[in-house]
GROMACS .gro file of C-alpha atoms in nm:
model
  506
    1MET     CA    1   0.045  13.513  -7.490
    2GLU     CA    2   0.341  13.582  -7.312
    3LEU     CA    3   0.157  13.793  -7.022
    4THR     CA    4  -0.083  13.474  -7.016
    5LEU     CA    5   0.241  13.287  -6.945
    6LEU     CA    6   0.382  13.500  -6.701
    7PHE     CA    7   0.071  13.497  -6.540
    8VAL     CA    8   0.039  13.139  -6.489
    9VAL     CA    9   0.412  13.104  -6.371
   10ALA     CA   10   0.342  13.353  -6.146
   11ALA     CA   11   0.012  13.171  -6.024
   12LEU     CA   12   0.209  12.878  -6.008
   13MET     CA   13   0.479  13.003  -5.794
   14ILE     CA   14   0.246  13.173  -5.565
   15GLY     CA   15   0.015  12.827  -5.543
   16VAL     CA   16   0.367  12.660  -5.436
   17ALA     CA   17   0.451  12.899  -5.225
   18VAL     CA   18   0.093  12.938  -5.034
   19GLY     CA   19   0.104  12.558  -5.027
   20GLY     CA   20   0.443  12.543  -4.884
   21VAL     CA   21   0.335  12.796  -4.603
   22GLY     CA   22   0.004  12.607  -4.548
   23ARG     CA   23   0.199  12.277  -4.498
   24ALA     CA   24   0.467  12.432  -4.264
   25VAL     CA   25   0.174  12.530  -4.085
   26LEU     CA   26   0.005  12.203  -4.069
   27VAL     CA   27   0.330  12.027  -3.956
   28ARG     CA   28   0.366  12.293  -3.684
   29GLY     CA   29   0.007  12.215  -3.571
   30ARG     CA   30   0.067  11.859  -3.577
   31ILE     CA   31   0.399  11.873  -3.366
   32GLN     CA   32   0.243  12.063  -3.116
   33ALA     CA   33  -0.032  11.839  -3.099
   34ALA     CA   34   0.214  11.528  -3.061
   35ARG     CA   35   0.377  11.738  -2.789
   36GLN     CA   36   0.056  11.782  -2.618
   37GLN     CA   37  -0.022  11.439  -2.629
   38VAL     CA   38   0.311  11.284  -2.510
   39SER     CA   39   0.297  11.550  -2.235
   40GLN     CA   40  -0.053  11.395  -2.142
   41ILE     CA   41   0.090  11.059  -2.171
   42LEU     CA   42   0.384  11.147  -1.938
   43GLU     CA   43   0.124  11.286  -1.687
   44GLY     CA   44  -0.081  10.979  -1.721
   45ALA     CA   45   0.174  10.742  -1.679
   46GLU     CA   46   0.326  10.978  -1.380
   47LEU     CA   47  -0.020  10.937  -1.235
   48GLU     CA   48  -0.019  10.538  -1.272
   49LYS     CA   49   0.306  10.550  -1.155
   50LYS     CA   50   0.209  10.700  -0.795
   51GLU     CA   51  -0.080  10.530  -0.755
   52LEU     CA   52   0.140  10.178  -0.798
   53LEU     CA   53   0.358  10.310  -0.574
   54LEU     CA   54   0.097  10.387  -0.328
   55GLN     CA   55  -0.117  10.046  -0.414
   56ALA     CA   56   0.269   9.852  -0.350
   57LYS     CA   57   0.284  10.041  -0.017
   58SER     CA   58  -0.064   9.946   0.087
   59GLU     CA   59  -0.034   9.595  -0.008
   60ALA     CA   60   0.304   9.577   0.198
   61SER     CA   61   0.140   9.721   0.488
   62GLN     CA   62  -0.124   9.495   0.513
   63THR     CA   63   0.124   9.213   0.419
   64ARG     CA   64   0.318   9.335   0.712
   65ASN     CA   65   0.019   9.358   0.948
   66GLN     CA   66  -0.107   9.023   0.859
   67ALA     CA   67   0.251   8.891   0.917
   68GLU     CA   68   0.260   9.047   1.237
   69ARG     CA   69  -0.102   8.899   1.325
   70ASP     CA   70   0.018   8.563   1.253
   71ILE     CA   71   0.342   8.594   1.454
   72ARG     CA   72   0.136   8.697   1.746
   73ASP     CA   73  -0.112   8.374   1.701
   74ARG     CA   74   0.170   8.174   1.657
   75ARG     CA   75   0.309   8.300   1.975
   76SER     CA   76  -0.011   8.265   2.184
   77GLU     CA   77  -0.032   7.913   2.090
   78ILE     CA   78   0.284   7.856   2.171
   79HIS     CA   79   0.215   8.003   2.512
   80ARG     CA   80  -0.102   7.776   2.532
   81GLN     CA   81   0.064   7.453   2.421
   82GLU     CA   82   0.334   7.508   2.689
   83ARG     CA   83   0.088   7.572   2.984
   84ARG     CA   84  -0.110   7.218   2.858
   85HIS     CA   85   0.237   7.037   2.888
   86MET     CA   86   0.296   7.213   3.178
   87ASN     CA   87  -0.019   7.062   3.286
   88ARG     CA   88   0.008   6.726   3.159
   89GLU     CA   89   0.369   6.727   3.369
   90GLU     CA   90   0.156   6.790   3.660
   91ASN     CA   91  -0.109   6.515   3.610
   92LEU     CA   92   0.117   6.266   3.532
   93GLY     CA   93   0.309   6.370   3.835
   94ARG     CA   94  -0.029   6.343   4.049
   95GLN     CA   95  -0.119   5.986   3.892
   96THR     CA   96   0.231   5.856   3.930
   97GLU     CA   97   0.162   5.950   4.295
   98ARG     CA   98  -0.193   5.799   4.280
   99MET     CA   99  -0.018   5.472   4.119
  100GLN     CA  100   0.223   5.415   4.372
  101SER     CA  101  -0.019   5.434   4.664
  102ARG     CA  102  -0.242   5.184   4.481
  103GLU     CA  103   0.011   4.947   4.422
  104GLN     CA  104   0.139   5.010   4.770
  105ALA     CA  105  -0.247   4.928   4.876
  106ILE     CA  106  -0.261   4.605   4.645
  107ILE     CA  107   0.071   4.480   4.796
  108GLU     CA  108  -0.082   4.531   5.148
  109ARG     CA  109  -0.415   4.371   5.014
  110GLU     CA  110  -0.219   4.053   4.881
  111LYS     CA  111  -0.051   3.981   5.194
  112GLU     CA  112  -0.432   3.974   5.318
  113THR     CA  113  -0.547   3.796   5.038
  114GLU     CA  114  -0.280   3.509   5.117
  115LYS     CA  115  -0.336   3.501   5.485
  116THR     CA  116  -0.701   3.467   5.412
  117GLN     CA  117  -0.636   3.217   5.190
  118LYS     CA  118  -0.460   3.036   5.403
  119GLU     CA  119  -0.709   3.051   5.695
  120ILE     CA  120  -0.973   2.904   5.370
  121GLU     CA  121  -0.759   2.642   5.299
  122GLN     CA  122  -0.705   2.527   5.661
  123GLY     CA  123  -1.085   2.552   5.724
  124LYS     CA  124  -1.131   2.333   5.379
  125ALA     CA  125  -0.902   2.086   5.498
  126GLU     CA  126  -1.064   2.091   5.867
  127GLY     CA  127  -1.394   2.074   5.685
  128MET     CA  128  -1.290   1.805   5.430
  129GLN     CA  129  -1.193   1.594   5.736
  130ARG     CA  130  -1.531   1.618   5.900
  131LEU     CA  131  -1.702   1.557   5.576
  132GLU     CA  132  -1.510   1.242   5.546
  133ALA     CA  133  -1.564   1.133   5.875
  134ILE     CA  134  -1.896   1.187   5.865
  135SER     CA  135  -2.000   1.064   5.503
  136GLY     CA  136  -1.719   0.789   5.521
  137LEU     CA  137  -1.615   0.850   5.184
  138SER     CA  138  -1.250   0.975   5.058
  139VAL     CA  139  -1.250   1.282   4.836
  140PRO     CA  140  -1.200   1.104   4.526
  141GLN     CA  141  -1.490   0.833   4.600
  142ALA     CA  142  -1.703   1.147   4.680
  143GLN     CA  143  -1.599   1.343   4.330
  144GLU     CA  144  -1.656   0.993   4.178
  145VAL     CA  145  -2.006   0.951   4.298
  146LEU     CA  146  -2.076   1.307   4.156
  147PHE     CA  147  -1.931   1.252   3.865
  148LYS     CA  148  -2.163   0.982   3.816
  149LYS     CA  149  -2.461   1.139   3.920
  150ALA     CA  150  -2.370   1.443   3.679
  151GLU     CA  151  -2.300   1.187   3.372
  152ASP     CA  152  -2.616   1.005   3.452
  153GLU     CA  153  -2.802   1.359   3.456
  154MET     CA  154  -2.630   1.433   3.133
  155THR     CA  155  -2.674   1.125   2.979
  156TYR     CA  156  -3.083   1.131   3.051
  157ASP     CA  157  -3.090   1.468   2.922
  158LEU     CA  158  -2.914   1.407   2.617
  159ALA     CA  159  -3.104   1.090   2.518
  160ARG     CA  160  -3.459   1.270   2.566
  161ARG     CA  161  -3.307   1.528   2.326
  162PHE     CA  162  -3.178   1.301   2.106
  163ARG     CA  163  -3.549   1.130   2.094
  164ASP     CA  164  -3.701   1.420   2.020
  165LEU     CA  165  -3.488   1.538   1.772
  166GLU     CA  166  -3.515   1.213   1.621
  167VAL     CA  167  -3.871   1.206   1.654
  168GLU     CA  168  -3.910   1.548   1.503
  169ALA     CA  169  -3.646   1.459   1.217
  170ARG     CA  170  -3.824   1.129   1.123
  171GLN     CA  171  -4.160   1.324   1.135
  172LYS     CA  172  -4.023   1.582   0.861
  173ALA     CA  173  -3.811   1.306   0.670
  174ASP     CA  174  -4.065   1.037   0.628
  175GLN     CA  175  -4.294   1.243   0.393
  176GLN     CA  176  -4.041   1.388   0.183
  177ALA     CA  177  -3.854   1.028   0.164
  178ARG     CA  178  -4.199   0.896   0.054
  179ARG     CA  179  -4.258   1.141  -0.186
  180ILE     CA  180  -3.897   1.072  -0.343
  181ILE     CA  181  -3.904   0.739  -0.328
  182THR     CA  182  -4.282   0.731  -0.474
  183LEU     CA  183  -4.189   0.972  -0.750
  184ALA     CA  184  -3.890   0.765  -0.881
  185ILE     CA  185  -4.105   0.395  -0.836
  186ASN     CA  186  -4.356   0.577  -1.069
  187ARG     CA  187  -4.120   0.698  -1.299
  188LEU     CA  188  -3.957   0.360  -1.361
  189ALA     CA  189  -4.181   0.047  -1.403
  190SER     CA  190  -4.036  -0.251  -1.550
  191SER     CA  191  -4.117  -0.624  -1.568
  192VAL     CA  192  -4.116  -0.914  -1.320
  193VAL     CA  193  -3.850  -1.153  -1.444
  194GLN     CA  194  -3.909  -1.497  -1.271
  195GLU     CA  195  -3.589  -1.757  -1.327
  196ASN     CA  196  -3.565  -2.071  -1.522
  197THR     CA  197  -3.307  -2.306  -1.477
  198THR     CA  198  -3.395  -2.563  -1.797
  199ASN     CA  199  -3.462  -2.476  -2.154
  200VAL     CA  200  -3.626  -2.676  -2.383
  201ILE     CA  201  -3.521  -2.750  -2.731
  202PRO     CA  202  -3.765  -2.805  -2.992
  203LEU     CA  203  -3.657  -3.108  -3.260
  204PRO     CA  204  -3.781  -3.129  -3.594
  205SER     CA  205  -3.821  -3.506  -3.528
  206ASP     CA  206  -3.849  -3.779  -3.313
  207ASP     CA  207  -3.557  -3.950  -3.555
  208MET     CA  208  -3.301  -3.662  -3.371
  209LYS     CA  209  -3.297  -3.773  -3.037
  210GLY     CA  210  -3.120  -4.077  -3.132
  211ARG     CA  211  -2.850  -3.880  -3.348
  212ILE     CA  212  -2.799  -3.661  -3.042
  213ILE     CA  213  -2.772  -3.948  -2.828
  214GLY     CA  214  -2.504  -4.145  -3.058
  215ARG     CA  215  -2.351  -4.468  -3.081
  216GLU     CA  216  -2.342  -4.567  -2.668
  217GLY     CA  217  -2.413  -4.219  -2.611
  218ARG     CA  218  -2.061  -4.090  -2.705
  219ASN     CA  219  -2.262  -3.753  -2.905
  220ILE     CA  220  -2.454  -3.678  -2.553
  221ARG     CA  221  -2.171  -3.733  -2.348
  222ALA     CA  222  -1.922  -3.501  -2.610
  223ILE     CA  223  -2.211  -3.195  -2.559
  224GLU     CA  224  -2.225  -3.260  -2.156
  225GLN     CA  225  -1.872  -3.233  -2.131
  226ALA     CA  226  -1.799  -2.941  -2.364
  227THR     CA  227  -2.101  -2.733  -2.226
  228GLY     CA  228  -2.136  -2.851  -1.844
  229VAL     CA  229  -2.498  -2.890  -1.849
  230ASP     CA  230  -2.732  -3.193  -1.840
  231VAL     CA  231  -2.931  -3.312  -2.173
  232ILE     CA  232  -3.257  -3.458  -2.034
  233ILE     CA  233  -3.383  -3.677  -2.315
  234ASP     CA  234  -3.730  -3.790  -2.258
  235ASP     CA  235  -4.056  -3.961  -2.385
  236THR     CA  236  -4.153  -3.576  -2.465
  237PRO     CA  237  -4.234  -3.561  -2.798
  238GLU     CA  238  -3.990  -3.388  -3.020
  239ALA     CA  239  -3.821  -3.208  -2.776
  240VAL     CA  240  -3.506  -3.234  -2.571
  241THR     CA  241  -3.445  -3.054  -2.197
  242ILE     CA  242  -3.117  -2.906  -2.097
  243SER     CA  243  -3.045  -2.843  -1.746
  244CYS     CA  244  -2.781  -2.627  -1.588
  245PHE     CA  245  -2.775  -2.363  -1.270
  246ASP     CA  246  -2.514  -2.140  -1.456
  247PRO     CA  247  -2.739  -1.940  -1.736
  248VAL     CA  248  -2.454  -1.838  -1.916
  249ARG     CA  249  -2.344  -2.248  -1.973
  250ARG     CA  250  -2.721  -2.278  -2.051
  251GLN     CA  251  -2.721  -2.040  -2.314
  252VAL     CA  252  -2.418  -2.195  -2.458
  253ALA     CA  253  -2.557  -2.535  -2.472
  254ARG     CA  254  -2.866  -2.388  -2.586
  255VAL     CA  255  -2.749  -2.205  -2.912
  256ALA     CA  256  -2.499  -2.499  -2.944
  257MET     CA  257  -2.765  -2.762  -2.955
  258LEU     CA  258  -2.955  -2.586  -3.218
  259MET     CA  259  -2.652  -2.513  -3.436
  260LEU     CA  260  -2.626  -2.901  -3.424
  261ILE     CA  261  -2.976  -2.966  -3.510
  262LYS     CA  262  -2.965  -2.716  -3.790
  263ASP     CA  263  -2.668  -2.863  -3.939
  264GLY     CA  264  -2.754  -3.251  -3.907
  265ARG     CA  265  -2.382  -3.357  -3.862
  266ILE     CA  266  -2.353  -3.436  -3.486
  267HIS     CA  267  -2.054  -3.645  -3.372
  268PRO     CA  268  -1.790  -3.561  -3.079
  269ALA     CA  269  -1.529  -3.343  -3.306
  270ARG     CA  270  -1.855  -3.143  -3.471
  271VAL     CA  271  -1.946  -3.102  -3.156
  272GLU     CA  272  -1.693  -2.927  -3.029
  273ASP     CA  273  -1.653  -2.665  -3.281
  274ILE     CA  274  -2.002  -2.610  -3.268
  275VAL     CA  275  -1.964  -2.510  -2.888
  276GLU     CA  276  -1.680  -2.273  -2.983
  277ARG     CA  277  -1.858  -2.107  -3.231
  278ALA     CA  278  -2.200  -2.094  -2.994
  279ARG     CA  279  -1.939  -1.900  -2.710
  280LYS     CA  280  -1.818  -1.705  -2.949
  281GLU     CA  281  -2.181  -1.614  -3.047
  282VAL     CA  282  -2.286  -1.584  -2.650
  283ASP     CA  283  -1.982  -1.321  -2.574
  284GLU     CA  284  -2.143  -1.129  -2.837
  285GLU     CA  285  -2.447  -1.141  -2.678
  286ILE     CA  286  -2.296  -0.999  -2.383
  287TRP     CA  287  -2.132  -0.727  -2.510
  288LYS     CA  288  -2.418  -0.610  -2.664
  289ALA     CA  289  -2.667  -0.623  -2.369
  290GLY     CA  290  -2.346  -0.470  -2.189
  291GLU     CA  291  -2.363  -0.159  -2.428
  292GLU     CA  292  -2.758  -0.152  -2.426
  293ALA     CA  293  -2.765  -0.108  -1.992
  294VAL     CA  294  -2.490   0.155  -2.037
  295PHE     CA  295  -2.655   0.322  -2.303
  296GLU     CA  296  -2.987   0.309  -2.118
  297SER     CA  297  -2.847   0.424  -1.780
  298GLY     CA  298  -2.693   0.677  -1.917
  299VAL     CA  299  -2.331   0.633  -1.760
  300ARG     CA  300  -2.035   0.711  -1.959
  301GLY     CA  301  -1.653   0.637  -1.928
  302LEU     CA  302  -1.665   0.277  -1.868
  303SER     CA  303  -1.383   0.016  -2.009
  304PRO     CA  304  -1.488  -0.256  -2.280
  305GLU     CA  305  -1.354  -0.522  -1.985
  306LEU     CA  306  -1.625  -0.354  -1.750
  307ILE     CA  307  -1.896  -0.358  -2.029
  308THR     CA  308  -1.854  -0.689  -2.082
  309LEU     CA  309  -1.866  -0.818  -1.715
  310LEU     CA  310  -2.194  -0.631  -1.704
  311GLY     CA  311  -2.320  -0.826  -2.027
  312ARG     CA  312  -2.233  -1.114  -1.840
  313LEU     CA  313  -2.511  -1.002  -1.579
  314LYS     CA  314  -2.772  -1.054  -1.829
  315TYR     CA  315  -2.730  -1.453  -1.767
  316ARG     CA  316  -2.722  -1.428  -1.387
  317TYR     CA  317  -3.021  -1.385  -1.147
  318SER     CA  318  -3.110  -1.352  -0.778
  319TYR     CA  319  -3.358  -1.481  -0.632
  320GLY     CA  320  -3.554  -1.523  -0.922
  321GLU     CA  321  -3.474  -1.122  -1.082
  322ASN     CA  322  -3.241  -1.058  -1.364
  323ILE     CA  323  -2.961  -0.893  -1.237
  324LEU     CA  324  -2.881  -0.699  -1.510
  325GLN     CA  325  -3.228  -0.553  -1.581
  326HIS     CA  326  -3.213  -0.513  -1.165
  327SER     CA  327  -2.901  -0.307  -1.217
  328VAL     CA  328  -3.024  -0.061  -1.467
  329GLU     CA  329  -3.356  -0.019  -1.253
  330VAL     CA  330  -3.167   0.058  -0.928
  331SER     CA  331  -2.927   0.282  -1.180
  332HIS     CA  332  -3.239   0.437  -1.285
  333VAL     CA  333  -3.425   0.527  -0.938
  334ALA     CA  334  -3.079   0.587  -0.737
  335GLY     CA  335  -3.024   0.884  -1.036
  336MET     CA  336  -3.404   0.995  -0.998
  337MET     CA  337  -3.349   1.046  -0.607
  338ALA     CA  338  -3.022   1.204  -0.644
  339ALA     CA  339  -3.165   1.443  -0.870
  340GLU     CA  340  -3.478   1.516  -0.609
  341LEU     CA  341  -3.193   1.579  -0.340
  342GLY     CA  342  -2.927   1.752  -0.490
  343ALA     CA  343  -2.690   1.486  -0.464
  344ASN     CA  344  -2.417   1.360  -0.765
  345GLN     CA  345  -2.673   1.195  -0.992
  346GLN     CA  346  -2.389   1.067  -1.236
  347VAL     CA  347  -2.215   0.880  -0.913
  348ALA     CA  348  -2.558   0.754  -0.817
  349LYS     CA  349  -2.644   0.649  -1.160
  350ALA     CA  350  -2.316   0.460  -1.228
  351GLY     CA  351  -2.316   0.328  -0.867
  352GLY     CA  352  -2.691   0.186  -0.923
  353LEU     CA  353  -2.522   0.033  -1.291
  354LEU     CA  354  -2.250  -0.147  -1.092
  355HIS     CA  355  -2.356  -0.213  -0.769
  356ASP     CA  356  -2.401  -0.571  -0.834
  357ILE     CA  357  -2.086  -0.635  -1.072
  358GLY     CA  358  -1.923  -0.838  -0.854
  359LYS     CA  359  -2.182  -1.128  -0.924
  360ALA     CA  360  -2.018  -1.133  -1.269
  361LEU     CA  361  -1.730  -1.295  -1.091
  362THR     CA  362  -1.842  -1.507  -0.798
  363HIS     CA  363  -1.779  -1.829  -0.978
  364GLU     CA  364  -1.400  -1.698  -0.996
  365VAL     CA  365  -1.338  -1.520  -0.717
  366GLU     CA  366  -1.423  -1.586  -0.357
  367GLY     CA  367  -1.592  -1.300  -0.120
  368PRO     CA  368  -1.937  -1.106  -0.098
  369HIS     CA  369  -1.992  -0.961  -0.420
  370ALA     CA  370  -1.977  -0.591  -0.269
  371GLU     CA  371  -1.622  -0.636  -0.220
  372ILE     CA  372  -1.566  -0.816  -0.532
  373GLY     CA  373  -1.756  -0.549  -0.718
  374ALA     CA  374  -1.501  -0.276  -0.538
  375GLU     CA  375  -1.217  -0.428  -0.620
  376VAL     CA  376  -1.332  -0.489  -0.997
  377ALA     CA  377  -1.419  -0.106  -0.999
  378ARG     CA  378  -1.064   0.006  -0.864
  379ARG     CA  379  -0.892  -0.203  -1.130
  380TYR     CA  380  -1.081  -0.084  -1.406
  381GLY     CA  381  -1.051   0.286  -1.273
  382ILE     CA  382  -1.375   0.396  -1.179
  383PRO     CA  383  -1.390   0.690  -0.944
  384TYR     CA  384  -1.370   0.620  -0.569
  385GLU     CA  385  -1.733   0.769  -0.513
  386VAL     CA  386  -1.871   0.498  -0.729
  387GLU     CA  387  -1.654   0.236  -0.585
  388ARG     CA  388  -1.785   0.345  -0.220
  389ALA     CA  389  -2.121   0.303  -0.370
  390ILE     CA  390  -2.069  -0.025  -0.452
  391MET     CA  391  -1.882  -0.141  -0.158
  392GLU     CA  392  -2.111  -0.022   0.122
  393HIS     CA  393  -2.445  -0.099  -0.098
  394HIS     CA  394  -2.530  -0.323   0.172
  395ASP     CA  395  -2.323  -0.204   0.448
  396ASP     CA  396  -2.550  -0.066   0.777
  397GLU     CA  397  -2.355   0.257   0.760
  398MET     CA  398  -2.289   0.425   0.456
  399GLY     CA  399  -1.985   0.693   0.387
  400SER     CA  400  -2.181   0.916   0.154
  401VAL     CA  401  -2.518   1.026   0.026
  402GLU     CA  402  -2.488   0.848  -0.321
  403ALA     CA  403  -2.388   0.541  -0.142
  404PHE     CA  404  -2.724   0.547   0.102
  405LEU     CA  405  -2.899   0.620  -0.231
  406VAL     CA  406  -2.791   0.296  -0.408
  407SER     CA  407  -2.868   0.114  -0.162
  408ALA     CA  408  -3.231   0.277  -0.122
  409ALA     CA  409  -3.279   0.198  -0.488
  410ASP     CA  410  -3.151  -0.167  -0.442
  411ALA     CA  411  -3.408  -0.211  -0.169
  412VAL     CA  412  -3.700  -0.026  -0.367
  413SER     CA  413  -3.589  -0.269  -0.674
  414ALA     CA  414  -3.583  -0.581  -0.488
  415ALA     CA  415  -3.909  -0.479  -0.272
  416ARG     CA  416  -4.151  -0.520  -0.589
  417PRO     CA  417  -4.424  -0.757  -0.579
  418GLY     CA  418  -4.312  -1.117  -0.737
  419VAL     CA  419  -3.989  -0.977  -0.807
  420ARG     CA  420  -3.777  -1.224  -0.621
  421LYS     CA  421  -3.775  -1.567  -0.516
  422ASP     CA  422  -3.554  -1.696  -0.184
  423THR     CA  423  -3.525  -2.056  -0.353
  424SER     CA  424  -3.363  -2.034  -0.627
  425GLU     CA  425  -3.070  -1.796  -0.471
  426HIS     CA  426  -2.997  -2.089  -0.212
  427TYR     CA  427  -3.014  -2.357  -0.529
  428VAL     CA  428  -2.770  -2.119  -0.722
  429LYS     CA  429  -2.547  -2.092  -0.443
  430ARG     CA  430  -2.539  -2.442  -0.325
  431LEU     CA  431  -2.439  -2.531  -0.688
  432GLU     CA  432  -2.186  -2.290  -0.679
  433ALA     CA  433  -2.052  -2.425  -0.349
  434LEU     CA  434  -2.037  -2.764  -0.459
  435GLU     CA  435  -1.814  -2.672  -0.769
  436SER     CA  436  -1.580  -2.458  -0.571
  437VAL     CA  437  -1.545  -2.735  -0.338
  438ALA     CA  438  -1.429  -2.951  -0.610
  439ASN     CA  439  -1.206  -2.687  -0.807
  440SER     CA  440  -1.031  -2.672  -0.465
  441PHE     CA  441  -0.810  -2.965  -0.515
  442ASP     CA  442  -0.519  -2.986  -0.780
  443GLY     CA  443  -0.508  -3.106  -1.116
  444VAL     CA  444  -0.896  -3.035  -1.157
  445GLU     CA  445  -0.946  -2.880  -1.487
  446LYS     CA  446  -1.328  -2.805  -1.517
  447THR     CA  447  -1.626  -2.898  -1.276
  448TYR     CA  448  -1.987  -2.879  -1.360
  449ALA     CA  449  -2.284  -2.935  -1.080
  450VAL     CA  450  -2.567  -3.106  -1.253
  451GLN     CA  451  -2.865  -3.292  -1.216
  452ALA     CA  452  -3.022  -2.992  -0.976
  453GLY     CA  453  -2.696  -3.053  -0.762
  454ARG     CA  454  -2.722  -3.436  -0.708
  455GLU     CA  455  -2.379  -3.484  -0.925
  456VAL     CA  456  -2.088  -3.340  -0.962
  457ARG     CA  457  -1.855  -3.411  -1.280
  458ILE     CA  458  -1.509  -3.341  -1.221
  459MET     CA  459  -1.276  -3.329  -1.543
  460VAL     CA  460  -0.922  -3.363  -1.470
  461LYS     CA  461  -0.578  -3.285  -1.653
  462PRO     CA  462  -0.497  -3.662  -1.751
  463ASP     CA  463  -0.122  -3.589  -1.729
  464ALA     CA  464  -0.154  -3.455  -1.374
  465VAL     CA  465  -0.394  -3.734  -1.228
  466ASP     CA  466  -0.365  -4.081  -1.338
  467ASP     CA  467  -0.642  -4.359  -1.231
  468VAL     CA  468  -0.541  -4.435  -0.926
  469GLY     CA  469  -0.544  -4.049  -0.824
  470ALA     CA  470  -0.879  -4.029  -0.964
  471ALA     CA  471  -1.026  -4.294  -0.772
  472LYS     CA  472  -0.892  -4.122  -0.437
  473LEU     CA  473  -0.960  -3.753  -0.576
  474ALA     CA  474  -1.344  -3.908  -0.595
  475HIS     CA  475  -1.306  -3.986  -0.226
  476ASP     CA  476  -1.145  -3.652  -0.098
  477VAL     CA  477  -1.432  -3.462  -0.276
  478VAL     CA  478  -1.673  -3.665  -0.143
  479LYS     CA  479  -1.535  -3.673   0.205
  480LYS     CA  480  -1.454  -3.257   0.176
  481ILE     CA  481  -1.841  -3.203   0.066
  482GLU     CA  482  -1.983  -3.402   0.378
  483GLU     CA  483  -1.772  -3.205   0.618
  484THR     CA  484  -1.840  -2.868   0.479
  485LEU     CA  485  -2.173  -2.830   0.311
  486VAL     CA  486  -2.519  -2.910   0.374
  487TYR     CA  487  -2.765  -3.071   0.152
  488PRO     CA  488  -3.022  -3.271   0.111
  489GLY     CA  489  -3.016  -3.647  -0.019
  490GLN     CA  490  -2.713  -3.749  -0.192
  491ILE     CA  491  -2.461  -3.637  -0.417
  492LYS     CA  492  -2.268  -3.843  -0.710
  493VAL     CA  493  -1.925  -3.760  -0.757
  494MET     CA  494  -1.769  -3.864  -1.117
  495VAL     CA  495  -1.431  -3.799  -1.197
  496ILE     CA  496  -1.360  -3.819  -1.571
  497ARG     CA  497  -1.017  -3.858  -1.684
  498GLU     CA  498  -1.010  -3.850  -2.090
  499SER     CA  499  -0.688  -3.856  -2.292
  500ARG     CA  500  -0.728  -3.765  -2.673
  501ASN     CA  501  -0.491  -3.841  -2.939
  502VAL     CA  502  -0.510  -3.659  -3.268
  503GLU     CA  503  -0.414  -3.678  -3.599
  504TYR     CA  504  -0.461  -3.566  -3.929
  505ALA     CA  505  -0.443  -3.744  -4.256
  506ARG     CA  506  -0.342  -3.529  -4.530
   0.00000   0.00000   0.00000
């Protein structure tokens, strides 16, 4: 047992000794290998160092060589530039010498030219003297003859050229104008309106005629004085006739007469109330007519006052044609032609609708209706282009395309067969002139031309004109009518001075 332990201990010691020796040998081998590796690394580093040094020297040598080459190139370029500058200086010197020589030559030529000019002027003066002596004309006279001849030739050439251009333009424009106007007319067709200066009022019975006349004719006089119309009661059964050249007055009288007949109570005080109600009703009809015309023509932005004036044209006629219907028609035609030509369609339509607006005021304002209409348009803020179309629609020269289109549309609307009758227009103008003459005197309150212009009824202010003054006024009006107007037959002037005292029993 002990031997075994000893052997085991001995074996362990031997193993430990052998292991230590082996580890020492292994450590020495590793150290030796590490030394060899370090030696190899150092050798490699040395070799790399040498290579880097050689490479650096090579690059430095190349850089130095390149720098030397650049320096040489720079020096050679500087030398070339110096030679070019020297050549330029030499060329400038030679050019300066040539310029000096040319300048000297020019100076000499100028002297020769001045000398030659003097000789030419002298020769020209001698030649002009000879020409004047031969022709018998002075220089200004000869110039005038030449200018006149040249002017005549140029005028002839311009006239011939203008004629050729005019013929060519007319040939091209006529066909286009016919197409546009025909298209506009075909797109718009309206009925023909004939003017009537009388209205026939049907009566429920012939007894109503006596009630309309009244005791001693006071009712019929009250109706005529309040409305300014002429009430004709003849043998026509169950009918009375209202005659007046002013359609607005005639309409008021017609409405008032129908109201009186329906009411049955006819006396002077009642007549005045009914006539006032009739005027209000007619004013409403005028407003509606103006609104309908504006809506139908498609014109926007008109003031209420202008729409009212437009509605008054419903009761106005020109050569037998209703002016409001004519204005709407002109608006449509002008707008269609403006759309075809690329002009301002809204300006053309507004100008067509308002071109005769001045006729609504011809009773109140003197002057051509075109000027009155332009003033009305300016007063109510209508654009200048539309105002120009209204002002120029009867002129020979128009300032804008839209004004020309409105004038053309006006002529197209008036040229349709059966539209206008010349006698009616002159008739209306004659009656208006009669009323204008009477209204020109002081103290006149109302004036009505009746009986187709054969009678003028003048209502005067009783506090401004006495009985003697009324007689003198009738004489003065007759004298002025005879001096200023042309009329067939004779005209009766009636001055009415009426005083009323009204009291109320309570």
